[in-house]
mmCIF file of C-alpha atoms in Angstrom:
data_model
loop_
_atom_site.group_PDB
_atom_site.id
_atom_site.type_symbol
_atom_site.label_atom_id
_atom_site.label_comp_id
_atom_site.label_asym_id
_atom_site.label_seq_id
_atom_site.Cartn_x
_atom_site.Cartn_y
_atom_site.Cartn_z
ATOM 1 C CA UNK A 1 -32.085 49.023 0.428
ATOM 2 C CA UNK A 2 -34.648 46.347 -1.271
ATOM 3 C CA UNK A 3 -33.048 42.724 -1.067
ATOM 4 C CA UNK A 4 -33.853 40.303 -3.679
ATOM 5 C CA UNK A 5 -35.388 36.823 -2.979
ATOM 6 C CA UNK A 6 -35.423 33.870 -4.752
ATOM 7 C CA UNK A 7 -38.084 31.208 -3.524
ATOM 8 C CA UNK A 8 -37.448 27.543 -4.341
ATOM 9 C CA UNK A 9 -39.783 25.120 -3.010
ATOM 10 C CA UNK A 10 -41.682 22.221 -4.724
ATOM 11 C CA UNK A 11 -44.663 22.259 -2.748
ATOM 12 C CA UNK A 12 -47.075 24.837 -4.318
ATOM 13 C CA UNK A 13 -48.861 26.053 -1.078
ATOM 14 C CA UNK A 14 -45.354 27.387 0.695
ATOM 15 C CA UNK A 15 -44.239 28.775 -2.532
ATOM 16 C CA UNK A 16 -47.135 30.896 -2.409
ATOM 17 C CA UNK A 17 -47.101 31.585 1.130
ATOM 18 C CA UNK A 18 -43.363 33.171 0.673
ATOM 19 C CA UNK A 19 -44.561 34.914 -2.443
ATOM 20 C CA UNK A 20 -47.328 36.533 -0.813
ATOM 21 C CA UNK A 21 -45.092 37.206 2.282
ATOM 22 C CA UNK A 22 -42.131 38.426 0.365
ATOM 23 C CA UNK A 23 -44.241 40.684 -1.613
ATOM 24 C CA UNK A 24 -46.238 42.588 1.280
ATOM 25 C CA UNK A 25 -42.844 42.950 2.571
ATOM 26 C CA UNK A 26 -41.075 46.247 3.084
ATOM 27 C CA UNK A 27 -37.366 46.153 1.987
ATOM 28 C CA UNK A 28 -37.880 42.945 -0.043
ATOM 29 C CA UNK A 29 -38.690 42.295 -3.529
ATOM 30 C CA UNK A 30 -39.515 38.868 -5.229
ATOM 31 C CA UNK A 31 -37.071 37.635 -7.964
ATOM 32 C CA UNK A 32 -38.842 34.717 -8.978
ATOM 33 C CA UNK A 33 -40.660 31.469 -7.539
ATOM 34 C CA UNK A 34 -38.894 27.865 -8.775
ATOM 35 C CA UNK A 35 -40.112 24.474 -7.926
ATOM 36 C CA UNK A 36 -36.675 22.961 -8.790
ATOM 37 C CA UNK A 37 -33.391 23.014 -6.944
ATOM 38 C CA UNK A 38 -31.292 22.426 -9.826
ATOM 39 C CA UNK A 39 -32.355 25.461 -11.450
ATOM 40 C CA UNK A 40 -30.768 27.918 -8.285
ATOM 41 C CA UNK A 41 -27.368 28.214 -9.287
ATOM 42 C CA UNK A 42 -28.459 29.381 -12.597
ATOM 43 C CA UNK A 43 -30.413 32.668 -10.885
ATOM 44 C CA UNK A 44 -27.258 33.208 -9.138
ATOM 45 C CA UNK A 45 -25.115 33.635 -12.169
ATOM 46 C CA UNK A 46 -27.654 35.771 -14.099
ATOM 47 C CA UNK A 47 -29.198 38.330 -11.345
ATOM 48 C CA UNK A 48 -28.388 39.847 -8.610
ATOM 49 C CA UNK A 49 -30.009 37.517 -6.015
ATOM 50 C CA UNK A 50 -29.324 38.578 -2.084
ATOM 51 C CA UNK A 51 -31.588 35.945 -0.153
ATOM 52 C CA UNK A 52 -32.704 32.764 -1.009
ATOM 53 C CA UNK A 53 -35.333 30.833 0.811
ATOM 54 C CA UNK A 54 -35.176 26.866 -0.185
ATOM 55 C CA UNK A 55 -36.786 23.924 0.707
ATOM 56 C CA UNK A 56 -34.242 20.970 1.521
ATOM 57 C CA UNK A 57 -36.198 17.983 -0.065
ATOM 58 C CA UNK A 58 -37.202 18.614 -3.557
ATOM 59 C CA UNK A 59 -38.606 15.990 -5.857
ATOM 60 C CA UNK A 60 -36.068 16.514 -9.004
ATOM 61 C CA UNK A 61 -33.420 14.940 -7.084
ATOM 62 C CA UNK A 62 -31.276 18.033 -6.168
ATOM 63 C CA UNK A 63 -31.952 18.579 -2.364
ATOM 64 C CA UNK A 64 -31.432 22.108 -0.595
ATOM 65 C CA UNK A 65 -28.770 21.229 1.234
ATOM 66 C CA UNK A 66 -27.184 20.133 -1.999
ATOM 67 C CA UNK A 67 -27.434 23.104 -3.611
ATOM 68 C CA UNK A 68 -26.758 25.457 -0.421
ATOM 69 C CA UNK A 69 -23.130 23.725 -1.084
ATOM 70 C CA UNK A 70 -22.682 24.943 -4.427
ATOM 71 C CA UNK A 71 -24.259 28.123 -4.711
ATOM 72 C CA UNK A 72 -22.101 29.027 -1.327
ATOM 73 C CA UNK A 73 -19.121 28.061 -3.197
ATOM 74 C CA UNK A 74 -19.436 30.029 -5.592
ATOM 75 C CA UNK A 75 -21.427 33.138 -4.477
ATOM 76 C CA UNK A 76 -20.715 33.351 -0.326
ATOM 77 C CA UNK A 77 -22.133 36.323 -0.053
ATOM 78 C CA UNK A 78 -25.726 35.167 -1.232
ATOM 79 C CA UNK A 79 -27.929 34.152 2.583
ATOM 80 C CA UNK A 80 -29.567 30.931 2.053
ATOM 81 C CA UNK A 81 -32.366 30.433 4.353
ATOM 82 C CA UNK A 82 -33.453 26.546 4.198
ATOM 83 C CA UNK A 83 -36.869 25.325 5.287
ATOM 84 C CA UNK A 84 -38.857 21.682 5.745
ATOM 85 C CA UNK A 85 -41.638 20.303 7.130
ATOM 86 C CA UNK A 86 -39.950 17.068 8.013
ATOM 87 C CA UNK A 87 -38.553 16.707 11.530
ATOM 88 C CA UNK A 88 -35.766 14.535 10.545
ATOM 89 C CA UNK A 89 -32.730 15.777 12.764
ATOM 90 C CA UNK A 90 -30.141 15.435 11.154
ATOM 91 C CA UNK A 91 -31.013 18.167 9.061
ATOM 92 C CA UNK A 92 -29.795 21.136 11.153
ATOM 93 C CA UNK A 93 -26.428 19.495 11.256
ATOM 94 C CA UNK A 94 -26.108 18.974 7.689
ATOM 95 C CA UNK A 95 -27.522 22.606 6.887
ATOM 96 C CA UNK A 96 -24.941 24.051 8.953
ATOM 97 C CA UNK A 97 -22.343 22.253 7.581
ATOM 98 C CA UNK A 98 -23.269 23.328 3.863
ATOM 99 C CA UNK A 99 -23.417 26.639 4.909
ATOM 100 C CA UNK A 100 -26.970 27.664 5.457
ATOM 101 C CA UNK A 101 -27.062 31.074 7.196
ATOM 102 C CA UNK A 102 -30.529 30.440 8.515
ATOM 103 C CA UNK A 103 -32.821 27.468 9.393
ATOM 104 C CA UNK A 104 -37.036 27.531 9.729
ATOM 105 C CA UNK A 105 -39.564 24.559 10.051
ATOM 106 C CA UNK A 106 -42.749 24.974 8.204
ATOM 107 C CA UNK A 107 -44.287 23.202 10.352
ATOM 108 C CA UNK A 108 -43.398 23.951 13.741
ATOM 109 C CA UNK A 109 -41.826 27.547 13.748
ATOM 110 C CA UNK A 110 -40.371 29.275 16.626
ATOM 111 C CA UNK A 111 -40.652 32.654 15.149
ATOM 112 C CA UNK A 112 -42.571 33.758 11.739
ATOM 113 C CA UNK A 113 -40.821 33.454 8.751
ATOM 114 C CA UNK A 114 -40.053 37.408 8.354
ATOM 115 C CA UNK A 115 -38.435 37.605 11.334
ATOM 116 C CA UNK A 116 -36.078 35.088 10.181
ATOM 117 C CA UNK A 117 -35.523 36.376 6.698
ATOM 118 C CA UNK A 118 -34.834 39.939 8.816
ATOM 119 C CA UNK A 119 -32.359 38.655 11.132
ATOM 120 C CA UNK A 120 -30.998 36.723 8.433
ATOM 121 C CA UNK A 121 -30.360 39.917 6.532
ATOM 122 C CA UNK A 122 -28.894 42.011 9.337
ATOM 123 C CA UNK A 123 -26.008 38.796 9.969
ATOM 124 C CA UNK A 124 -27.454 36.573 12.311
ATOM 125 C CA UNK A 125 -27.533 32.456 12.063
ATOM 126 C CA UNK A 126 -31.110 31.678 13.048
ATOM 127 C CA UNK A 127 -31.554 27.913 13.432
ATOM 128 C CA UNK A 128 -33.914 25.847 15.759
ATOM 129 C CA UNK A 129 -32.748 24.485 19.240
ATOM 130 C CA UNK A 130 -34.187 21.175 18.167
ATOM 131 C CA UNK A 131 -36.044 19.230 15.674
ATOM 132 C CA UNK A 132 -39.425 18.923 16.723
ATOM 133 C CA UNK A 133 -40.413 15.775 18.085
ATOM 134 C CA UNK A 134 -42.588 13.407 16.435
ATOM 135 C CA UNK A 135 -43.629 10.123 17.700
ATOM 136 C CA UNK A 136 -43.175 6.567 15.644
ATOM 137 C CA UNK A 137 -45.849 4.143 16.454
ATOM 138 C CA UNK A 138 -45.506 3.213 19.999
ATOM 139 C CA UNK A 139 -42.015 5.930 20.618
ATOM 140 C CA UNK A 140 -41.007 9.499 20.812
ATOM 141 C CA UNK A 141 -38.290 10.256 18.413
ATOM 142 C CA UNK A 142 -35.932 10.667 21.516
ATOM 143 C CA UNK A 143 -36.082 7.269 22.208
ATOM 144 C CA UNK A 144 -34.121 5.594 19.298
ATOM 145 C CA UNK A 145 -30.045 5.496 19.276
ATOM 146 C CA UNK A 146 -28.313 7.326 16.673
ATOM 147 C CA UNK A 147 -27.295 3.922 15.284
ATOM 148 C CA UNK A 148 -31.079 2.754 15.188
ATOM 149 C CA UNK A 149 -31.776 5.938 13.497
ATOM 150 C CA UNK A 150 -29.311 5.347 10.748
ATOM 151 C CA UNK A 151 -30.702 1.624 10.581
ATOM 152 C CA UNK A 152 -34.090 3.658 9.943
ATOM 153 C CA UNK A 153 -32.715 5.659 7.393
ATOM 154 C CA UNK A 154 -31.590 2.897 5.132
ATOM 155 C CA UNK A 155 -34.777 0.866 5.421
ATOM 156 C CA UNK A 156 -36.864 3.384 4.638
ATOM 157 C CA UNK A 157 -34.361 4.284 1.709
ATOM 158 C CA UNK A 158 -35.365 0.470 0.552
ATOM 159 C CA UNK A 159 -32.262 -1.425 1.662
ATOM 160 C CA UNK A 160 -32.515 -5.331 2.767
ATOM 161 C CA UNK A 161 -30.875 -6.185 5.961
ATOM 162 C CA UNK A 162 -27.713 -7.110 4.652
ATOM 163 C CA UNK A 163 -26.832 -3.879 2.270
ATOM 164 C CA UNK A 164 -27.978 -2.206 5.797
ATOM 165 C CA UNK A 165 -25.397 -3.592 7.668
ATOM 166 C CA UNK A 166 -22.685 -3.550 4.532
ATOM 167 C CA UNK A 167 -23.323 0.263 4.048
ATOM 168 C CA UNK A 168 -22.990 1.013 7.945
ATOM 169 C CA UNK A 169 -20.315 -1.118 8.129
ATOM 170 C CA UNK A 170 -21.509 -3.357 10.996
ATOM 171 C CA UNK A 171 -22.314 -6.835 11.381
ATOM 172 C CA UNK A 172 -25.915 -8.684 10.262
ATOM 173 C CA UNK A 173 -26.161 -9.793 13.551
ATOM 174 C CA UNK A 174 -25.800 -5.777 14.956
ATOM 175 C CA UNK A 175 -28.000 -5.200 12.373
ATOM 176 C CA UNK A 176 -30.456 -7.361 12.963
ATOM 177 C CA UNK A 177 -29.962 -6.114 16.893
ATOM 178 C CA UNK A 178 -31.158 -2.496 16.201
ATOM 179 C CA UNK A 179 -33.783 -3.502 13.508
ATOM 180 C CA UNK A 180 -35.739 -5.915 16.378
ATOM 181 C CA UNK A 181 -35.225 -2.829 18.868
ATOM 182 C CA UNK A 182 -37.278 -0.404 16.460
ATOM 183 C CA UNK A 183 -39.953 -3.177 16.090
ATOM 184 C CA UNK A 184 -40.132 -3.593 19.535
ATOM 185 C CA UNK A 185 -40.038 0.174 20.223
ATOM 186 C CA UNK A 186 -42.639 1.322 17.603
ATOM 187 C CA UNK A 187 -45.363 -1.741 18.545
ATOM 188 C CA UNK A 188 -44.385 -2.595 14.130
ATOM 189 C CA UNK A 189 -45.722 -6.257 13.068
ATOM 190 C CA UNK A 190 -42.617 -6.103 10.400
ATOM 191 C CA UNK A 191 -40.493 -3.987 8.626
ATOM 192 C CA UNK A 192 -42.513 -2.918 5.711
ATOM 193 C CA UNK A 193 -45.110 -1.842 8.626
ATOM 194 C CA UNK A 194 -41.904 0.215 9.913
ATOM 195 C CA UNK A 195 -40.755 1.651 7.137
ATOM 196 C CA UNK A 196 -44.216 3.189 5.874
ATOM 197 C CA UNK A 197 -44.662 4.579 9.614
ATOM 198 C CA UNK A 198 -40.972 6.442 9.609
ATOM 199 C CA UNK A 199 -41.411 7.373 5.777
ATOM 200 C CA UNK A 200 -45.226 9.098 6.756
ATOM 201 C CA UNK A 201 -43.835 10.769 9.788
ATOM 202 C CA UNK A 202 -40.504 12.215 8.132
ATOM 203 C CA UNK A 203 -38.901 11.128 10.960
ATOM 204 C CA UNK A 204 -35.942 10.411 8.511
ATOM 205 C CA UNK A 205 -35.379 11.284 4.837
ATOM 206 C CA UNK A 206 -33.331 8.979 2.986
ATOM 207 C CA UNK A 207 -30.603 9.867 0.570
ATOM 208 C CA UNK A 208 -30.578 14.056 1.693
#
């Protein structure tokens, strides 16, 4: 049996790196190569597609995990294999609760892509133990609360202060708590020194 894969990822270098992969692969054959999310669904509904490998943050807007949601609605028996090179951690929660069968980091693997896309294909749910760990200025991603990594979020999504504590639904004060704590943590002079650090590291990805 040949399974065919659809590869969407922005970034042209992994797009190519699947391609190549997919196409020296035994038992696989490449369907196409997209650089937009949006267009996923549409595959779905015209060819037979059996695997998908996707990248979850995609520059038109449409994010992986987005679309895992609605092509698993409406085609469940389609594996969707999303990959990143950010280490933000909430993504292995939120790809398992779209429905992602499978889960690789670009960037820090813990077994080669094939693999994956094999046990993938034979039933299995391969995800990560863990996000892997980056450090913030002066702190290891372990360090910060899970409130002071939504507070992180949010700034780096461009929110003031106040629409950071109206959208978590907390006080300015509390607000204003956990912000000083990831200054002090991360060694940052002010929050625009913050907020480039965390959006450069990918520590968290606004808005996915």
């Amino acid at each position: 049996m040949e399974y065919k894969v659809l590869v969407v990822d922005d970034q042209t270098m992994p797009r190519q790196l699947f391609e190549s992969i997919i196409r020296n692969a035994v038992g696989y054959s490449l369907v196409d190569s997209i650089d937009s999310a949006d267009m996923a669904d549409i595959y779905c509904a015209r060819t037979q597609i059996d695997l998908i490998i996707m990248d979850i943050v995609m520059h038109d807007g449409v994010s992986g995990i987005e679309m895992t949601k609605r092509i698993k609605k409406s085609y469940p028996n389609i594996k969707i294999l999303l990959v990143t090179s950010m280490p933000d951690a909430t993504f292995l929660r939120k790809a398992q609760d779209a429905g992602a069968d499978s889960f690789w980091y670009k960037e820090a693997q813990e077994a080669p892509i094939l693999e994956v896309m094999e046990r993938t294909m034979a039933g299995e749910h391969v995800y990560p133990v863990s996000a892997p760990h980056v450090k913030l200025g002066d702190a290891w991603d372990t360090e910060f609360t899970a409130r002071e990594l939504d507070v992180l979020k949010l700034l780096v999504g461009g929110y003031s202060d106040r629409e950071i504590a109206e959208k978590l639904e907390i006080s300015f004060h509390t607000e204003r708590f956990h912000m000083n704590s990831l200054l002090s943590k991360t060694g940052s002079s002010s929050r625009t020194e913050l907020a480039i650090r965390a959006a450069r590291t990918g520590i968290v990805v606004p808005e996915v």
